GROMACS .gro file of N, CA and C in nm:
model
  210
    1UNK      N    1  11.996  11.790   9.339
    1UNK     CA    2  11.882  11.795   9.426
    1UNK      C    3  11.879  11.642   9.486
    2UNK      N    4  11.825  11.646   9.608
    2UNK     CA    5  11.811  11.518   9.675
    2UNK      C    6  11.689  11.446   9.638
    3UNK      N    7  11.700  11.326   9.613
    3UNK     CA    8  11.599  11.229   9.577
    3UNK      C    9  11.562  11.140   9.686
    4UNK      N   10  11.433  11.141   9.699
    4UNK     CA   11  11.397  11.068   9.834
    4UNK      C   12  11.322  10.944   9.796
    5UNK      N   13  11.381  10.850   9.692
    5UNK     CA   14  11.339  10.749   9.638
    5UNK      C   15  11.287  10.649   9.738
    6UNK      N   16  11.370  10.627   9.852
    6UNK     CA   17  11.361  10.530   9.952
    6UNK      C   18  11.223  10.527  10.016
    7UNK      N   19  11.163  10.654  10.009
    7UNK     CA   20  11.018  10.700  10.100
    7UNK      C   21  10.921  10.603   9.998
    8UNK      N   22  10.922  10.574   9.878
    8UNK     CA   23  10.836  10.494   9.798
    8UNK      C   24  10.846  10.371   9.828
    9UNK      N   25  10.953  10.328   9.885
    9UNK     CA   26  10.961  10.165   9.891
    9UNK      C   27  10.948  10.131  10.055
   10UNK      N   28  10.897  10.203  10.126
   10UNK     CA   29  10.857  10.186  10.282
   10UNK      C   30  10.716  10.149  10.271
   11UNK      N   31  10.704  10.008  10.299
   11UNK     CA   32  10.589   9.943  10.343
   11UNK      C   33  10.539   9.973  10.470
   12UNK      N   34  10.411   9.876  10.491
   12UNK     CA   35  10.362   9.877  10.640
   12UNK      C   36  10.472   9.837  10.744
   13UNK      N   37  10.555   9.725  10.712
   13UNK     CA   38  10.644   9.700  10.803
   13UNK      C   39  10.731   9.798  10.838
   14UNK      N   40  10.789   9.853  10.743
   14UNK     CA   41  10.899   9.961  10.756
   14UNK      C   42  10.832  10.070  10.839
   15UNK      N   43  10.699  10.105  10.802
   15UNK     CA   44  10.641  10.242  10.876
   15UNK      C   45  10.620  10.200  11.031
   16UNK      N   46  10.574  10.076  11.044
   16UNK     CA   47  10.566  10.032  11.205
   16UNK      C   48  10.691  10.039  11.268
   17UNK      N   49  10.803   9.997  11.209
   17UNK     CA   50  10.942   9.992  11.281
   17UNK      C   51  10.979  10.153  11.307
   18UNK      N   52  10.937  10.247  11.191
   18UNK     CA   53  10.979  10.380  11.222
   18UNK      C   54  10.897  10.439  11.343
   19UNK      N   55  10.761  10.420  11.348
   19UNK     CA   56  10.679  10.432  11.451
   19UNK      C   57  10.717  10.392  11.591
   20UNK      N   58  10.765  10.266  11.594
   20UNK     CA   59  10.812  10.215  11.730
   20UNK      C   60  10.950  10.283  11.767
   21UNK      N   61  11.042  10.300  11.683
   21UNK     CA   62  11.156  10.386  11.677
   21UNK      C   63  11.136  10.509  11.761
   22UNK      N   64  11.047  10.580  11.688
   22UNK     CA   65  11.012  10.715  11.735
   22UNK      C   66  10.937  10.715  11.888
   23UNK      N   67  10.864  10.623  11.909
   23UNK     CA   68  10.814  10.604  12.027
   23UNK      C   69  10.909  10.565  12.159
   24UNK      N   70  11.023  10.485  12.095
   24UNK     CA   71  11.134  10.460  12.205
   24UNK      C   72  11.221  10.577  12.212
   25UNK      N   73  11.236  10.660  12.118
   25UNK     CA   74  11.319  10.775  12.135
   25UNK      C   75  11.261  10.884  12.218
   26UNK      N   76  11.142  10.925  12.182
   26UNK     CA   77  11.064  11.039  12.230
   26UNK      C   78  10.954  11.006  12.337
   27UNK      N   79  10.913  10.901  12.337
   27UNK     CA   80  10.816  10.873  12.436
   27UNK      C   81  10.667  10.897  12.384
   28UNK      N   82  10.571  10.847  12.445
   28UNK     CA   83  10.434  10.874  12.391
   28UNK      C   84  10.381  11.020  12.454
   29UNK      N   85  10.444  11.069  12.551
   29UNK     CA   86  10.385  11.188  12.587
   29UNK      C   87  10.458  11.312  12.477
   30UNK      N   88  10.569  11.295  12.426
   30UNK     CA   89  10.615  11.403  12.356
   30UNK      C   90  10.606  11.408  12.220
   31UNK      N   91  10.542  11.275  12.161
   31UNK     CA   92  10.537  11.287  12.001
   31UNK      C   93  10.412  11.380  11.967
   32UNK      N   94  10.295  11.383  12.043
   32UNK     CA   95  10.190  11.467  11.986
   32UNK      C   96  10.248  11.607  11.977
   33UNK      N   97  10.326  11.664  12.078
   33UNK     CA   98  10.373  11.791  12.071
   33UNK      C   99  10.475  11.813  11.962
   34UNK      N  100  10.570  11.716  11.922
   34UNK     CA  101  10.653  11.718  11.812
   34UNK      C  102  10.565  11.714  11.690
   35UNK      N  103  10.464  11.628  11.652
   35UNK     CA  104  10.390  11.633  11.539
   35UNK      C  105  10.314  11.764  11.533
   36UNK      N  106  10.256  11.821  11.639
   36UNK     CA  107  10.209  11.951  11.631
   36UNK      C  108  10.292  12.071  11.593
   37UNK      N  109  10.390  12.064  11.656
   37UNK     CA  110  10.510  12.182  11.596
   37UNK      C  111  10.532  12.149  11.461
   38UNK      N  112  10.567  12.043  11.415
   38UNK     CA  113  10.606  11.992  11.262
   38UNK      C  114  10.490  12.048  11.187
   39UNK      N  115  10.351  12.038  11.217
   39UNK     CA  116  10.255  12.085  11.119
   39UNK      C  117  10.239  12.215  11.141
   40UNK      N  118  10.270  12.303  11.247
   40UNK     CA  119  10.269  12.419  11.242
   40UNK      C  120  10.366  12.493  11.165
   41UNK      N  121  10.486  12.430  11.162
   41UNK     CA  122  10.599  12.482  11.068
   41UNK      C  123  10.582  12.448  10.922
   42UNK      N  124  10.516  12.353  10.893
   42UNK     CA  125  10.491  12.315  10.748
   42UNK      C  126  10.365  12.400  10.709
   43UNK      N  127  10.273  12.437  10.767
   43UNK     CA  128  10.179  12.528  10.744
   43UNK      C  129  10.232  12.672  10.716
   44UNK      N  130  10.335  12.706  10.805
   44UNK     CA  131  10.368  12.831  10.802
   44UNK      C  132  10.465  12.855  10.678
   45UNK      N  133  10.536  12.743  10.650
   45UNK     CA  134  10.614  12.741  10.529
   45UNK      C  135  10.541  12.757  10.399
   46UNK      N  136  10.416  12.686  10.387
   46UNK     CA  137  10.333  12.670  10.252
   46UNK      C  138  10.280  12.798  10.273
   47UNK      N  139  10.243  12.866  10.365
   47UNK     CA  140  10.166  13.003  10.351
   47UNK      C  141  10.286  13.098  10.302
   48UNK      N  142  10.403  13.118  10.333
   48UNK     CA  143  10.495  13.178  10.303
   48UNK      C  144  10.527  13.158  10.154
   49UNK      N  145  10.523  13.023  10.098
   49UNK     CA  146  10.550  13.007   9.964
   49UNK      C  147  10.433  13.061   9.861
   50UNK      N  148  10.298  13.049   9.924
   50UNK     CA  149  10.178  13.102   9.860
   50UNK      C  150  10.169  13.239   9.854
   51UNK      N  151  10.258  13.333   9.962
   51UNK     CA  152  10.241  13.472   9.966
   51UNK      C  153  10.110  13.497  10.071
   52UNK      N  154  10.066  13.398  10.140
   52UNK     CA  155   9.957  13.428  10.216
   52UNK      C  156   9.973  13.478  10.365
   53UNK      N  157  10.100  13.519  10.381
   53UNK     CA  158  10.129  13.563  10.521
   53UNK      C  159  10.092  13.692  10.538
   54UNK      N  160  10.069  13.720  10.681
   54UNK     CA  161   9.994  13.825  10.703
   54UNK      C  162  10.108  13.959  10.693
   55UNK      N  163  10.068  14.061  10.652
   55UNK     CA  164  10.176  14.187  10.652
   55UNK      C  165  10.271  14.180  10.541
   56UNK      N  166  10.267  14.067  10.447
   56UNK     CA  167  10.361  14.089  10.342
   56UNK      C  168  10.292  14.078  10.214
   57UNK      N  169  10.294  14.195  10.153
   57UNK     CA  170  10.221  14.187  10.012
   57UNK      C  171  10.084  14.169  10.002
   58UNK      N  172   9.999  14.174  10.120
   58UNK     CA  173   9.865  14.181  10.110
   58UNK      C  174   9.808  14.340  10.079
   59UNK      N  175   9.868  14.407  10.184
   59UNK     CA  176   9.816  14.565  10.213
   59UNK      C  177   9.930  14.632  10.154
   60UNK      N  178   9.913  14.742  10.072
   60UNK     CA  179  10.030  14.841  10.051
   60UNK      C  180  10.053  14.928  10.180
   61UNK      N  181  10.191  14.949  10.169
   61UNK     CA  182  10.212  15.020  10.282
   61UNK      C  183  10.168  15.166  10.282
   62UNK      N  184  10.146  15.228  10.391
   62UNK     CA  185  10.097  15.350  10.410
   62UNK      C  186  10.173  15.478  10.340
   63UNK      N  187  10.295  15.467  10.333
   63UNK     CA  188  10.372  15.553  10.266
   63UNK      C  189  10.321  15.553  10.099
   64UNK      N  190  10.303  15.431  10.063
   64UNK     CA  191  10.267  15.420   9.918
   64UNK      C  192  10.125  15.487   9.884
   65UNK      N  193  10.061  15.449   9.968
   65UNK     CA  194   9.905  15.527   9.956
   65UNK      C  195   9.918  15.665   9.950
   66UNK      N  196  10.009  15.726  10.030
   66UNK     CA  197  10.036  15.880  10.036
   66UNK      C  198  10.082  15.932   9.890
   67UNK      N  199  10.183  15.831   9.865
   67UNK     CA  200  10.242  15.887   9.716
   67UNK      C  201  10.133  15.885   9.592
   68UNK      N  202  10.056  15.792   9.607
   68UNK     CA  203   9.958  15.772   9.503
   68UNK      C  204   9.858  15.896   9.510
   69UNK      N  205   9.808  15.954   9.626
   69UNK     CA  206   9.710  16.041   9.639
   69UNK      C  207   9.777  16.190   9.586
   70UNK      N  208   9.895  16.196   9.604
   70UNK     CA  209   9.975  16.338   9.586
   70UNK      C  210   9.989  16.362   9.439
   0.00000   0.00000   0.00000
């Protein structure tokens, strides 16, 4: 398993350097779009883990309802 111990050791100066590097690489206009996409991806991933996604496991299939009635 991958251990991300280095994240605990990043302080304010390290965080500032990372933000500056991201600004230089992607520019100010592209960063909000990247963050928004990352947020949507993480939200979808968490919903899948929790089983809250639409259409999967929430409602029984129509065929299963017909079998129960018969």
